[in-house]
Each structure stands twice: as C-alpha cells, then as structure tokens.
Coordinates of C-alpha atoms in Angstrom, one line a residue:
Q299 CA -17.3 4.0 -31.0
Q300 CA -14.4 6.0 -29.4
F301 CA -16.1 6.5 -26.0
P302 CA -14.8 3.2 -24.5
Q303 CA -11.2 4.3 -25.3
V304 CA -11.4 7.1 -22.8
D305 CA -9.8 6.6 -19.4
T306 CA -12.3 5.9 -16.6
F307 CA -10.9 8.7 -14.5
I308 CA -11.6 11.3 -17.2
K309 CA -15.1 10.1 -17.6
E310 CA -15.8 10.1 -13.8
T311 CA -14.3 13.6 -13.5
M312 CA -16.5 14.9 -16.2
L313 CA -19.6 13.2 -14.7
E314 CA -18.9 14.8 -11.4
R315 CA -18.6 18.2 -13.1
V316 CA -21.8 17.9 -15.0
L317 CA -23.8 16.7 -12.0
V318 CA -22.8 19.8 -10.1
E319 CA -23.8 21.9 -13.1
R320 CA -27.2 20.1 -13.2
L321 CA -27.8 20.8 -9.5
E322 CA -26.7 24.4 -9.9
Q323 CA -29.2 24.9 -12.8
K324 CA -32.1 23.5 -10.7
S325 CA -30.9 25.4 -7.7
A326 CA -31.1 28.7 -9.6
L327 CA -34.9 28.3 -9.8
I328 CA -35.1 27.7 -6.1
E329 CA -33.0 30.7 -5.3
D330 CA -35.2 32.9 -7.4
L331 CA -38.3 31.6 -5.6
W332 CA -36.5 32.1 -2.2
Q333 CA -35.8 35.8 -3.1
K334 CA -39.5 36.3 -4.1
N335 CA -40.5 34.8 -0.7
N336 CA -38.3 37.3 1.2
K337 CA -35.7 34.7 1.9
D338 CA -38.2 32.5 3.9
W339 CA -36.9 28.9 3.6
N340 CA -40.0 27.2 5.0
E341 CA -42.3 28.9 2.5
T342 CA -40.0 28.3 -0.3
F343 CA -39.6 24.6 0.5
Y344 CA -43.4 24.3 0.7
Q345 CA -43.9 26.0 -2.7
W346 CA -41.0 24.0 -4.3
M347 CA -42.5 20.7 -3.0
A348 CA -45.9 21.7 -4.4
R349 CA -44.2 22.3 -7.8
G350 CA -42.6 18.9 -7.7
F351 CA -46.0 17.2 -7.2
G352 CA -47.1 18.7 -10.6
L353 CA -44.3 16.9 -12.4
K354 CA -43.4 18.6 -15.8
V355 CA -47.0 18.9 -17.0
N356 CA -48.5 20.7 -14.0
A357 CA -45.4 22.0 -12.3
E358 CA -46.3 25.7 -12.8
P359 CA -50.0 25.4 -11.9
M360 CA -49.0 23.6 -8.7
L361 CA -46.6 26.4 -7.9
V362 CA -49.2 29.0 -8.6
L363 CA -51.6 27.1 -6.3
A364 CA -49.1 27.0 -3.5
R365 CA -48.3 30.7 -3.8
S366 CA -52.1 31.4 -3.8
V367 CA -52.6 29.5 -0.5
P368 CA -49.8 30.6 1.8
Q369 CA -48.4 28.0 4.2
S370 CA -49.5 30.2 7.1
I371 CA -53.1 29.6 6.2
L372 CA -52.7 25.9 5.7
A373 CA -50.9 25.7 9.1
K374 CA -54.1 26.9 10.8
H375 CA -56.0 23.9 9.4
K376 CA -53.1 21.3 9.5
D377 CA -55.0 18.9 11.8
N378 CA -58.1 18.8 9.5
L379 CA -57.4 17.0 6.2
F380 CA -60.9 17.9 4.9
Q381 CA -60.3 21.6 5.3
L382 CA -56.9 21.3 3.7
E383 CA -58.5 19.7 0.7
A384 CA -61.2 22.4 0.7
L385 CA -58.6 25.1 0.6
L386 CA -56.4 23.5 -2.0
F387 CA -59.1 22.2 -4.3
G388 CA -61.1 25.4 -3.9
V389 CA -58.3 27.7 -4.9
S390 CA -57.3 25.3 -7.7
G391 CA -60.6 26.0 -9.4
M392 CA -61.6 22.3 -9.5
L393 CA -64.7 23.0 -7.4
E394 CA -66.1 25.6 -9.7
P395 CA -69.6 25.0 -10.9
F396 CA -69.7 23.8 -14.5
D397 CA -71.6 26.8 -15.8
T398 CA -68.7 29.0 -14.9
I399 CA -66.3 27.0 -17.1
P400 CA -66.1 28.5 -20.6
A401 CA -67.2 26.2 -23.4
G402 CA -64.4 24.2 -25.1
Q403 CA -62.2 24.1 -22.0
E404 CA -61.5 20.8 -20.4
S405 CA -63.1 20.6 -16.9
P406 CA -61.3 18.8 -14.0
R407 CA -64.8 17.4 -13.2
V408 CA -67.4 15.5 -15.3
R409 CA -71.0 16.5 -16.0
D410 CA -72.7 13.1 -16.0
E411 CA -72.4 12.4 -12.2
D412 CA -73.2 14.5 -9.2
D413 CA -70.4 14.5 -6.7
D414 CA -71.4 14.9 -3.0
Y415 CA -67.8 15.1 -1.8
A416 CA -66.9 17.9 -4.2
Q417 CA -70.0 19.7 -3.1
Q418 CA -69.1 19.3 0.6
L419 CA -65.6 20.6 -0.2
N420 CA -67.1 23.6 -2.1
N421 CA -69.4 24.4 0.8
E422 CA -66.5 24.5 3.2
F423 CA -64.3 26.4 0.8
Q424 CA -66.9 29.2 0.4
F425 CA -66.6 29.9 4.2
L426 CA -62.8 29.7 4.1
K427 CA -62.6 31.8 0.9
S428 CA -64.5 34.6 2.6
K429 CA -62.5 34.3 5.8
Y430 CA -59.0 34.6 4.1
G431 CA -59.9 36.6 1.1
L432 CA -58.9 33.8 -1.3
E433 CA -59.4 33.7 -5.1
S434 CA -59.9 30.6 -7.3
L435 CA -57.7 29.9 -10.2
K436 CA -59.0 29.1 -13.7
P437 CA -59.7 25.3 -14.0
S438 CA -58.3 25.4 -17.5
I439 CA -54.7 25.7 -16.2
W440 CA -54.7 22.1 -15.2
K441 CA -53.6 19.6 -17.8
F442 CA -54.7 16.0 -18.1
S443 CA -53.5 15.0 -21.5
K444 CA -50.6 12.6 -21.8
L445 CA -50.9 11.7 -18.1
R446 CA -51.7 8.4 -16.6
P447 CA -54.6 8.6 -14.2
P448 CA -52.5 8.2 -11.0
S449 CA -50.7 11.4 -12.1
F450 CA -53.9 13.5 -12.7
P451 CA -53.7 16.8 -10.8
G452 CA -56.6 15.9 -8.5
V453 CA -54.8 12.9 -7.2
R454 CA -51.6 14.8 -6.7
I455 CA -53.3 17.7 -4.9
G456 CA -55.0 15.1 -2.6
Q457 CA -51.6 13.5 -1.9
F458 CA -50.0 16.9 -1.3
A459 CA -52.8 17.8 1.2
A460 CA -52.2 14.5 3.0
L461 CA -48.4 15.2 3.2
I462 CA -49.1 18.6 4.8
H463 CA -51.6 17.0 7.2
R464 CA -49.3 14.3 8.5
S465 CA -45.9 15.9 8.2
E466 CA -44.9 18.0 11.2
S467 CA -42.0 20.3 10.4
L468 CA -41.2 18.6 7.2
F469 CA -38.5 21.0 6.1
S470 CA -36.6 20.5 9.5
K471 CA -36.9 16.7 9.1
V472 CA -35.5 16.9 5.6
L473 CA -32.6 19.0 6.8
G474 CA -32.0 16.5 9.7
T475 CA -31.7 13.3 7.8
G476 CA -29.2 11.8 5.3
S477 CA -31.1 8.6 5.0
L478 CA -32.9 7.8 1.8
K479 CA -35.2 5.3 3.7
V480 CA -36.3 8.0 6.1
L481 CA -37.0 10.5 3.3
S482 CA -39.1 7.8 1.5
Q483 CA -41.1 7.3 4.7
L484 CA -41.8 11.0 5.0
L485 CA -43.3 10.9 1.5
S486 CA -45.2 7.7 1.9
D487 CA -48.5 9.1 3.3
S488 CA -51.8 8.0 1.6
P489 CA -54.5 10.6 0.7
S490 CA -58.0 10.8 2.0
I491 CA -60.4 7.9 1.3
Y492 CA -62.0 9.8 -1.6
W493 CA -58.7 9.9 -3.5
R494 CA -58.1 6.3 -2.8
E495 CA -61.2 5.6 -5.0
H496 CA -61.1 8.4 -7.6
Y497 CA -58.7 9.7 -10.2
R498 CA -60.8 12.9 -10.7
F499 CA -64.0 14.4 -9.2
G500 CA -67.1 12.4 -10.1
V501 CA -65.3 9.4 -11.6
K502 CA -64.9 6.4 -9.3
H503 CA -62.2 3.7 -9.9
A504 CA -61.1 0.6 -8.1
R505 CA -57.5 1.2 -7.2
T506 CA -54.9 -1.1 -5.8
K507 CA -52.6 1.7 -4.5
A508 CA -53.4 5.2 -3.6
G509 CA -50.2 6.5 -1.9
M510 CA -47.1 7.8 -3.6
G511 CA -45.4 5.0 -5.5
E512 CA -41.7 4.4 -5.1
A513 CA -41.0 5.9 -8.6
F514 CA -42.8 9.1 -7.6
Q515 CA -41.0 9.3 -4.3
Q516 CA -37.7 9.0 -6.1
T517 CA -38.8 11.7 -8.5
L518 CA -39.6 14.0 -5.6
I519 CA -36.3 13.3 -3.9
I520 CA -34.3 13.9 -7.0
N521 CA -36.1 17.0 -8.3
V522 CA -37.2 18.6 -5.0
I523 CA -35.2 17.6 -1.9
I524 CA -31.7 17.1 -3.4
P525 CA -31.6 20.4 -5.3
F526 CA -33.0 22.2 -2.2
L527 CA -30.4 20.8 0.1
F528 CA -27.7 21.8 -2.5
I529 CA -28.8 25.4 -2.7
Y530 CA -29.5 25.6 1.0
G531 CA -25.9 24.5 1.7
R532 CA -24.5 27.0 -0.8
I533 CA -26.4 30.1 0.5
K534 CA -25.9 29.1 4.1
D535 CA -22.2 28.4 3.3
E536 CA -22.5 25.0 4.9
P537 CA -20.9 22.5 2.5
F538 CA -22.3 19.7 4.7
Y539 CA -25.7 20.0 3.0
R540 CA -24.3 20.1 -0.5
Q541 CA -22.4 16.9 0.2
R542 CA -25.5 15.3 1.7
A543 CA -27.3 16.1 -1.6
L544 CA -24.6 14.2 -3.5
D545 CA -24.6 11.3 -1.0
L546 CA -28.3 10.9 -1.3
L547 CA -28.0 10.6 -5.1
D548 CA -25.3 8.0 -4.6
Q549 CA -27.7 6.0 -2.4
M550 CA -30.5 6.0 -5.0
A551 CA -31.1 3.4 -7.7
P552 CA -30.1 4.6 -11.2
E553 CA -32.8 5.8 -13.6
N554 CA -33.6 3.7 -16.6
N555 CA -34.4 5.8 -19.7
K556 CA -33.4 6.2 -23.3
I557 CA -30.4 8.4 -22.3
T558 CA -29.0 6.2 -19.6
R559 CA -29.4 3.2 -22.0
I560 CA -27.3 5.0 -24.6
Y561 CA -24.3 5.3 -22.2
K562 CA -24.7 1.8 -20.9
E563 CA -24.5 0.5 -24.4
L564 CA -21.2 2.4 -24.7
G565 CA -19.9 0.7 -21.6
L566 CA -20.4 3.4 -19.0
E567 CA -21.3 1.9 -15.6
I568 CA -24.4 3.5 -14.2
K569 CA -25.0 2.1 -10.7
S570 CA -26.7 5.0 -8.9
G571 CA -28.9 8.0 -9.2
Y572 CA -25.7 10.1 -9.0
Q573 CA -24.4 8.5 -12.2
S574 CA -27.7 8.5 -14.1
Q575 CA -28.4 12.2 -13.3
A576 CA -24.8 13.0 -14.5
A577 CA -25.3 11.0 -17.7
I578 CA -28.6 12.9 -18.4
Q579 CA -26.8 16.2 -18.0
L580 CA -23.8 15.1 -20.1
Y581 CA -26.2 14.2 -22.9
N582 CA -28.4 17.2 -22.7
A583 CA -25.7 19.9 -22.2
Y584 CA -22.8 18.5 -24.2
C585 CA -23.4 15.4 -26.4
S586 CA -26.7 16.4 -28.0
T587 CA -25.5 20.0 -28.5
K588 CA -22.1 18.9 -29.9
K589 CA -20.1 20.8 -27.3
C590 CA -17.3 18.4 -27.5
L591 CA -14.6 21.1 -27.1
N592 CA -16.1 21.9 -23.7
C593 CA -16.1 18.3 -22.5
S594 CA -13.2 16.5 -21.0
V595 CA -14.1 13.3 -22.9
G596 CA -14.3 15.2 -26.2
I597 CA -11.0 17.0 -25.6
H598 CA -9.2 13.8 -24.8
L599 CA -10.4 12.1 -28.0
I600 CA -9.4 15.1 -30.1
K601 CA -5.9 15.2 -28.6
A602 CA -5.6 11.5 -29.2
Q603 CA -6.2 11.9 -33.0

C-alpha cells in the first residue's frame, strides 16, 4: 500500500540498479563458459545459444549437447541440414535403438511406429560418429514433462540445426546490429520439413507454424543475446555493447507474468522489456526475500516513518 508514495525517480533508479544486477548474474554463467572454452567467443556464443534453445527444462542437456559436438565439426557440414541433424540428434541419443534404452526411462521416440527419417539420420550418424570419434548422450537426459509439444527437445534441436544451417557468421551479425527487428529476422528460420510435421520422432502432427514463434524469439533475445552483449562489452572494455544490451531491452515489449502484474497493480509503469526484467529482479532479489534495507524504495519508506 505504501509503494505508490515513493517518488518515481527513486523507483526508476532502483530498477536501473537491479537490471544491471540481473545482467551481471546471467553474465557470470557466460564468463565461466568462456573460460572453459579457452576464451573463444564464437564457441561460447554457439554453446550459450544452444543452452537458450533448451529453455529452463532442457537448458543443461542442450549445453552438454553443444559441448559434445564442437562448432568446428558442424561448420564442415553447415551447408547440409540433413547432416547437421544427423550429428545433433545422433549425439543427443534420440536415435538410439529402443533396446538400448533401460526399462522405465522415457524415450524420445515411440515404439508403435517405425520412423524412416530417424533411421536415415541414424545411418548417416554412424558414419559421422566414426569419422569424428563422437559419443552419444543418454536419451534419459531429455525432459518432456510440463512442456507444450512445440517446446519438445526434438523440435528445438531441429530449429537449432536450421539456425546453424542458414546463419552465416551469426555471432558477428549479432555484434553488428542494434535493431530488434534484425535480430528477430536472424532467429526466424524454419526447421526441416520433418520437424514441420512432427513434435517427436515417430509421431506426426498437423501444425500451423513450425518456425520459432515471436515469444520464443523474445526469450532468446532476452536470455541469450542481451546478456552475451553485456558480458562481451565488459570483458572487452567496450561500454558500447553494454549500452546496446540495455537499448535492446528498452525496444522490447514488456513481459506479462504474475510478477509484472503485481507491480502494475501497485501503479508501476512497465512499458518495455527493460522495465519488466528489472521488476522481476526486484521481486526475486529484494521483495520476496524481504531485503528492504538493501532497496532504495524500502529505505525511503522506512525514513518516512
């Protein structure tokens, strides 16, 4: 009830502070990955993008997949989408024969339908596996529960393969643009025909859209591209990229979720992704943990008592 009494300047200053904190937290994960990749920015961006395709549920499996199939290998087959899918799906473990999957574990495939495309991918993968000395992951690492079909890992891997296939020098393009529209276009590629008709191997569905929807593009920009620009600017000591990250957030539509709705009901204007991301951080790091004495808004209200 006291929140509306606080001066707008104090609120805006606190929101700017917590937004930077949020980007710093996300950037710490990227910096750790960058160190593990011997400070290779391109490899790190490729792995971080793969992680983003997994969302929260399959983020770590997607990261493990990307680290198991180095970008240098994919680059040799960049012009062949079928081979890219063979590499990614083969290493993911989704092409494993059913009799190799332990009883009781959920399989990314189904038993009641033979899948010619999966078999073709597997045949190609066996050759590539031997050529590059690759190993397949356990299929059980992939999660399907609590996901809508368009977010199933098979669909996301298919979309990721298409992005690699059609995006030349993606990292350089990301560094070179401050346009939200251009970034969305870079992420708008559709997967192969198979993944326009399937949500998982062996199960065919009629679909109206197969590419990345606007909501998913926005998620990738917020959680992948913006934090990456932020940490890139900090490590390179080029404030330009850090400011670009903030400017992109300011161009984005605000998120609509239970946290942003709480603040809207309290009279806080949330007109952009910049403000919605800040509101989420304010709630998670301060309000819900009752750290009012570390918050400019809380301190102001206590002094006013």
